GROMACS .gro file of C-alpha atoms in nm:
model
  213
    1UNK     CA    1   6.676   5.393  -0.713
    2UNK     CA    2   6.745   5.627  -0.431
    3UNK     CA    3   7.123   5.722  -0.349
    4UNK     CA    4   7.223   5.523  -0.072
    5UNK     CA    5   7.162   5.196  -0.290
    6UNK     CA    6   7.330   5.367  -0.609
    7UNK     CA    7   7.639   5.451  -0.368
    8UNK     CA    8   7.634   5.081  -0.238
    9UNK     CA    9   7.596   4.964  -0.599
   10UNK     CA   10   7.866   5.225  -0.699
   11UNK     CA   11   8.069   5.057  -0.438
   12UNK     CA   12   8.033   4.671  -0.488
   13UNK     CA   13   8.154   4.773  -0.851
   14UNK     CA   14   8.456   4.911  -0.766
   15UNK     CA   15   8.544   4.659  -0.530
   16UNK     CA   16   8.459   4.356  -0.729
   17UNK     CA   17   8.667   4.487  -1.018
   18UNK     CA   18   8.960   4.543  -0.810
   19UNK     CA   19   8.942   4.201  -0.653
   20UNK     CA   20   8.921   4.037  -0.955
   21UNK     CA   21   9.225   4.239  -1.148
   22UNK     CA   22   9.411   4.265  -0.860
   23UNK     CA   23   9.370   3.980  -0.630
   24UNK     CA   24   9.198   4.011  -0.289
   25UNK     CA   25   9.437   4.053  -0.031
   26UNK     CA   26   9.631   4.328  -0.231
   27UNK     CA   27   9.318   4.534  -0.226
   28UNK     CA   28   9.263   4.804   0.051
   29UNK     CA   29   8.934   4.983   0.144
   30UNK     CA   30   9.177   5.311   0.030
   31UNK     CA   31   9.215   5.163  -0.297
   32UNK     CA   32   8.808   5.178  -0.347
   33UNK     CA   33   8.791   5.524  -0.188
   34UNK     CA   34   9.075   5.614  -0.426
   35UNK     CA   35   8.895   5.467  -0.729
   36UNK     CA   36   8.563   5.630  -0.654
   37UNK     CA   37   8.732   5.957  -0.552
   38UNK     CA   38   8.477   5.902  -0.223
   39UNK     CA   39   8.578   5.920   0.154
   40UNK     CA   40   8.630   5.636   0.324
   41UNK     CA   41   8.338   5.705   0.612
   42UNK     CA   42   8.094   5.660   0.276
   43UNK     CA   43   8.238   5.355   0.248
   44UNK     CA   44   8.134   5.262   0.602
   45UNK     CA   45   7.805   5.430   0.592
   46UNK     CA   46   7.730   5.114   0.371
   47UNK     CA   47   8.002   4.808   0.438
   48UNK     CA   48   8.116   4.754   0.806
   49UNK     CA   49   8.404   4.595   0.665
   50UNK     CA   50   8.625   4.450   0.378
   51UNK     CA   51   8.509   4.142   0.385
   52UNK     CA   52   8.139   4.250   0.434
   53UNK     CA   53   8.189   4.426   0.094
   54UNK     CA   54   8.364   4.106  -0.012
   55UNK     CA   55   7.986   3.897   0.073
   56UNK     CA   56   7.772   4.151  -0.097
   57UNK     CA   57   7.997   4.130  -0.442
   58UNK     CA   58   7.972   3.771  -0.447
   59UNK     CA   59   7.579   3.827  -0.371
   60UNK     CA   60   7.575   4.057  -0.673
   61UNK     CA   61   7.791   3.844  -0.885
   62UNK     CA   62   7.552   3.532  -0.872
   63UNK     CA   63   7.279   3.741  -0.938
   64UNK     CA   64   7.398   3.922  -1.163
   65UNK     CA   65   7.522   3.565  -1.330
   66UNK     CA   66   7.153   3.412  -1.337
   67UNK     CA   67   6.980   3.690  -1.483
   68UNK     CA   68   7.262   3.706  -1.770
   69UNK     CA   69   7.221   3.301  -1.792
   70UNK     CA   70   6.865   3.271  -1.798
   71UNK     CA   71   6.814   3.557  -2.047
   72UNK     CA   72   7.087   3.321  -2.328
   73UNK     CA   73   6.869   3.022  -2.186
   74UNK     CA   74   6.536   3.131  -2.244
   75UNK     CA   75   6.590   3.333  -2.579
   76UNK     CA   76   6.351   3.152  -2.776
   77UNK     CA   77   6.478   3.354  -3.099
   78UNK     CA   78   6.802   3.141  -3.061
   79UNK     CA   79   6.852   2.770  -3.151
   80UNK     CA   80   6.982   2.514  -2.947
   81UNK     CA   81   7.351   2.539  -3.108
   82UNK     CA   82   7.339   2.898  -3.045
   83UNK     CA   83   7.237   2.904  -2.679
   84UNK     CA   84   7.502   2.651  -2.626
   85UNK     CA   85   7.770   2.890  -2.815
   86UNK     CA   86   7.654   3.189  -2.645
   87UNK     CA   87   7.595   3.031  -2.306
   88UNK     CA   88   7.990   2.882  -2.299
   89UNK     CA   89   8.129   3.203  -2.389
   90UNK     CA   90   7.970   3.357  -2.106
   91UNK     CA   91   8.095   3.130  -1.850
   92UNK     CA   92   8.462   3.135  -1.969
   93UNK     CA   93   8.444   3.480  -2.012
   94UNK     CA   94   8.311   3.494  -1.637
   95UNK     CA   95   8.515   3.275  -1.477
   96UNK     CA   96   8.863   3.381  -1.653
   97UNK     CA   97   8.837   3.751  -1.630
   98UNK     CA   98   9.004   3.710  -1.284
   99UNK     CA   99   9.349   3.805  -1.140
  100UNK     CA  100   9.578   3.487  -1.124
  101UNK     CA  101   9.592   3.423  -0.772
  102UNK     CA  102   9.251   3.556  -0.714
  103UNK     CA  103   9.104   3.186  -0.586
  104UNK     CA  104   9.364   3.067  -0.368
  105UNK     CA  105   9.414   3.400  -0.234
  106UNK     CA  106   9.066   3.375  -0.147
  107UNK     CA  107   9.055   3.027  -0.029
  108UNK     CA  108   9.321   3.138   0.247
  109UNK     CA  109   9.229   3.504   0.361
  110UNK     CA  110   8.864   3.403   0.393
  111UNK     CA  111   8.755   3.084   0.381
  112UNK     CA  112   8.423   3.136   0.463
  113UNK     CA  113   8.363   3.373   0.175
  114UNK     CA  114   8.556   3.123  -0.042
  115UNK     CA  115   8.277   2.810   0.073
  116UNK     CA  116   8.012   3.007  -0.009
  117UNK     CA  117   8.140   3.104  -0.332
  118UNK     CA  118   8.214   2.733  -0.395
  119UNK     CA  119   7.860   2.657  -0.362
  120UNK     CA  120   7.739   2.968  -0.582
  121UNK     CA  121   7.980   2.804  -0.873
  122UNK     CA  122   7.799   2.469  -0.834
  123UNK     CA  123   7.454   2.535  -0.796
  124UNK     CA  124   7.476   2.808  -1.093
  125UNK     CA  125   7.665   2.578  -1.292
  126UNK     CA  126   7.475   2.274  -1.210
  127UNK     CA  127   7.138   2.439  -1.284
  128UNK     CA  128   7.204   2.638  -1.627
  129UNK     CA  129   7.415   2.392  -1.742
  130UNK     CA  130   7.209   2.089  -1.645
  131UNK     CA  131   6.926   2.240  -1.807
  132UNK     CA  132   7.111   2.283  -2.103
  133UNK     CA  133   7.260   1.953  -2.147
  134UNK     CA  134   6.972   1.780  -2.057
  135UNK     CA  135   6.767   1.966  -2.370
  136UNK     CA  136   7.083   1.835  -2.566
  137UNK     CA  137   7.030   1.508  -2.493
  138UNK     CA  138   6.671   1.471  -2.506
  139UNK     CA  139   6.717   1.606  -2.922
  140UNK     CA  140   6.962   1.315  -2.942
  141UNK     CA  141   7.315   1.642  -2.950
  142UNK     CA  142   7.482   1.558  -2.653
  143UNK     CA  143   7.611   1.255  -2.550
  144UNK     CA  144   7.405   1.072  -2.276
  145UNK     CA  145   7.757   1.004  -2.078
  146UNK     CA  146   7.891   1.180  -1.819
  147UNK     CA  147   8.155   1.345  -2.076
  148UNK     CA  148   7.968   1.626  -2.128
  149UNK     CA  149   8.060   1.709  -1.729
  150UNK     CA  150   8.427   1.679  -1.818
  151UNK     CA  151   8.411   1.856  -2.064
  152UNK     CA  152   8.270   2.172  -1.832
  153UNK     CA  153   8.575   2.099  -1.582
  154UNK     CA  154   8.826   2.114  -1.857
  155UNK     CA  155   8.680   2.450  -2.030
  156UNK     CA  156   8.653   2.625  -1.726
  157UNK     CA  157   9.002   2.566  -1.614
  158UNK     CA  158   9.154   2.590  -1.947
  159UNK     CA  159   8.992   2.959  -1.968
  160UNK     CA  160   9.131   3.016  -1.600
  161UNK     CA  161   9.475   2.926  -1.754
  162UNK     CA  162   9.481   3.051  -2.051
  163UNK     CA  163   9.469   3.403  -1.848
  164UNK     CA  164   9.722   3.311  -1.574
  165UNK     CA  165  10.063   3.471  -1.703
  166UNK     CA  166  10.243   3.234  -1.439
  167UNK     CA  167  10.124   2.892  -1.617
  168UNK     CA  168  10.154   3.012  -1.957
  169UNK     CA  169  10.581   3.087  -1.837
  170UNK     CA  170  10.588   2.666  -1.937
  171UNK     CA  171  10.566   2.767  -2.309
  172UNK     CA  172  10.732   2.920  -2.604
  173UNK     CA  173  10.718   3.264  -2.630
  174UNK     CA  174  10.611   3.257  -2.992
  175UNK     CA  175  10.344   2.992  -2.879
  176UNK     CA  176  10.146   3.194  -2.631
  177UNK     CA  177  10.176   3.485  -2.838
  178UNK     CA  178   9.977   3.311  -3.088
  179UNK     CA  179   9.669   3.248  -2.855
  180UNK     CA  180   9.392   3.495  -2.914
  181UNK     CA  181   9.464   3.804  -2.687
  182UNK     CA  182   9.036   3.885  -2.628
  183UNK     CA  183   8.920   3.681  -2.330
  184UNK     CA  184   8.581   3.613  -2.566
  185UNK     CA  185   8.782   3.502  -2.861
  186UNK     CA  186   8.989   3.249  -2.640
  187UNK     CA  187   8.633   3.103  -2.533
  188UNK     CA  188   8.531   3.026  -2.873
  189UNK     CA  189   8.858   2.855  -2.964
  190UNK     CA  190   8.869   2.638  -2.652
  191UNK     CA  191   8.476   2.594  -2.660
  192UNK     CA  192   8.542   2.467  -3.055
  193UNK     CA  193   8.820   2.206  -2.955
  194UNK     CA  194   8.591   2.029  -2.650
  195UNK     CA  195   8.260   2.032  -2.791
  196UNK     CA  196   8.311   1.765  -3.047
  197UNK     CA  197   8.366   1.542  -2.724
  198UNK     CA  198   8.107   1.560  -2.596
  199UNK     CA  199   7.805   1.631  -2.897
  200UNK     CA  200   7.688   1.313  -3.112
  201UNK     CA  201   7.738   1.309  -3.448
  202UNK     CA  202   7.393   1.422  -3.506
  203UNK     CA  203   7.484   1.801  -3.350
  204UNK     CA  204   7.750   1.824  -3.671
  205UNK     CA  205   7.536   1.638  -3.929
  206UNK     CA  206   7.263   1.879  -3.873
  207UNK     CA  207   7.505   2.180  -3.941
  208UNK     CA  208   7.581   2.052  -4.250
  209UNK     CA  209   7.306   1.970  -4.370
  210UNK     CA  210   7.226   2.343  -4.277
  211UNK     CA  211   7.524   2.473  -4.498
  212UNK     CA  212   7.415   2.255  -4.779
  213UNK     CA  213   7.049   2.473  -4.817
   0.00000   0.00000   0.00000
């Protein structure tokens, strides 16, 4: 890898970690070159712009996304009930690791980066998870309904939530500081409370027969 594309990658990893903690209007190119402890003309030798450095992080971030999602996919050393555990954890874990106001501050500071973005979500989503569901239903696990899509919409936003201090203001203090405090550990809860909506009773017969040998 020669330098200029470990600086750029160097770069896009800084940035995309400070938009996602921090939101992306309250991030400044300073704040990368203060974070990298780089000048800021380094920064231009590879971005023309924020929002050029914006396009490339969501380029990395799908790509990044697929070759994370295929690799749980296509394990063959994992069963179907583990590729769906695995592969559910690392979407909420994905989509919740992000600063509160990170979408709609997106969505109004550039909305062409936020359309294209939109479209990443649902072609990613709709692929991995279609191919997914689909092997679920053809074994006779997931229900043939179009629950199984809900069920994706709820998790997703209940993992956005359940990391959004200003929502979880609504509750009891002693409530929210019972929830799991690891983003990965929240996943698995949630993931255990929606599944059973959408999997046939054949999914949970087969586990027990499985705890029975």
């Amino acid at each position: 890898m020669s330098v200029k594309i470990k600086m750029s990658k160097r770069i896009l990893e800084s940035a995309q970690r400070l938009f996602l903690q921090h939101g992306y209007s309250h991030v400044l190119i300073d704040d990368i070159v203060r974070d990298l402890s780089i000048s800021k003309k380094t920064i231009y030798n590879h971005f023309s712009s924020k929002a050029d450095i914006l396009m490339a992080c969501m380029d990395q971030f799908a790509a990044d996304y697929q070759i994370k999602a295929e690799a749980i996919l296509n394990d063959v050393d994992l069963s179907l009930r583990q590729r769906f555990a695995q592969y559910l954890r690392f979407i909420g874990v994905s989509f919740a690791n992000t600063h509160p106001n990170f979408w709609s501050d997106l969505r109004h500071s550039e909305p062409e980066a936020w359309e294209k973005l939109c479209v990443y979500k649902r072609e990613i989503l709709l692929k991995h998870f279609g191919q997914l569901m689909d092997e679920g239903v053809r074994v006779g696990y997931v229900r043939d309904d179009p629950t199984r899509y809900t069920a994706l919409i709820v998790y997703i936003s209940a993992m956005q939530q359940l990391n959004d201090p200003d929502y979880l203001k609504q509750f009891p203090a002693e409530m929210v500081a019972a929830l799991p405090v690891d983003i990965a550990d929240q996943a698995d809860q949630v993931v255990n409370l929606l599944l059973r909506g959408m999997l046939t009773p054949k999914f949970y017969g087969e586990a027990e027969q499985c705890k029975e040998t």
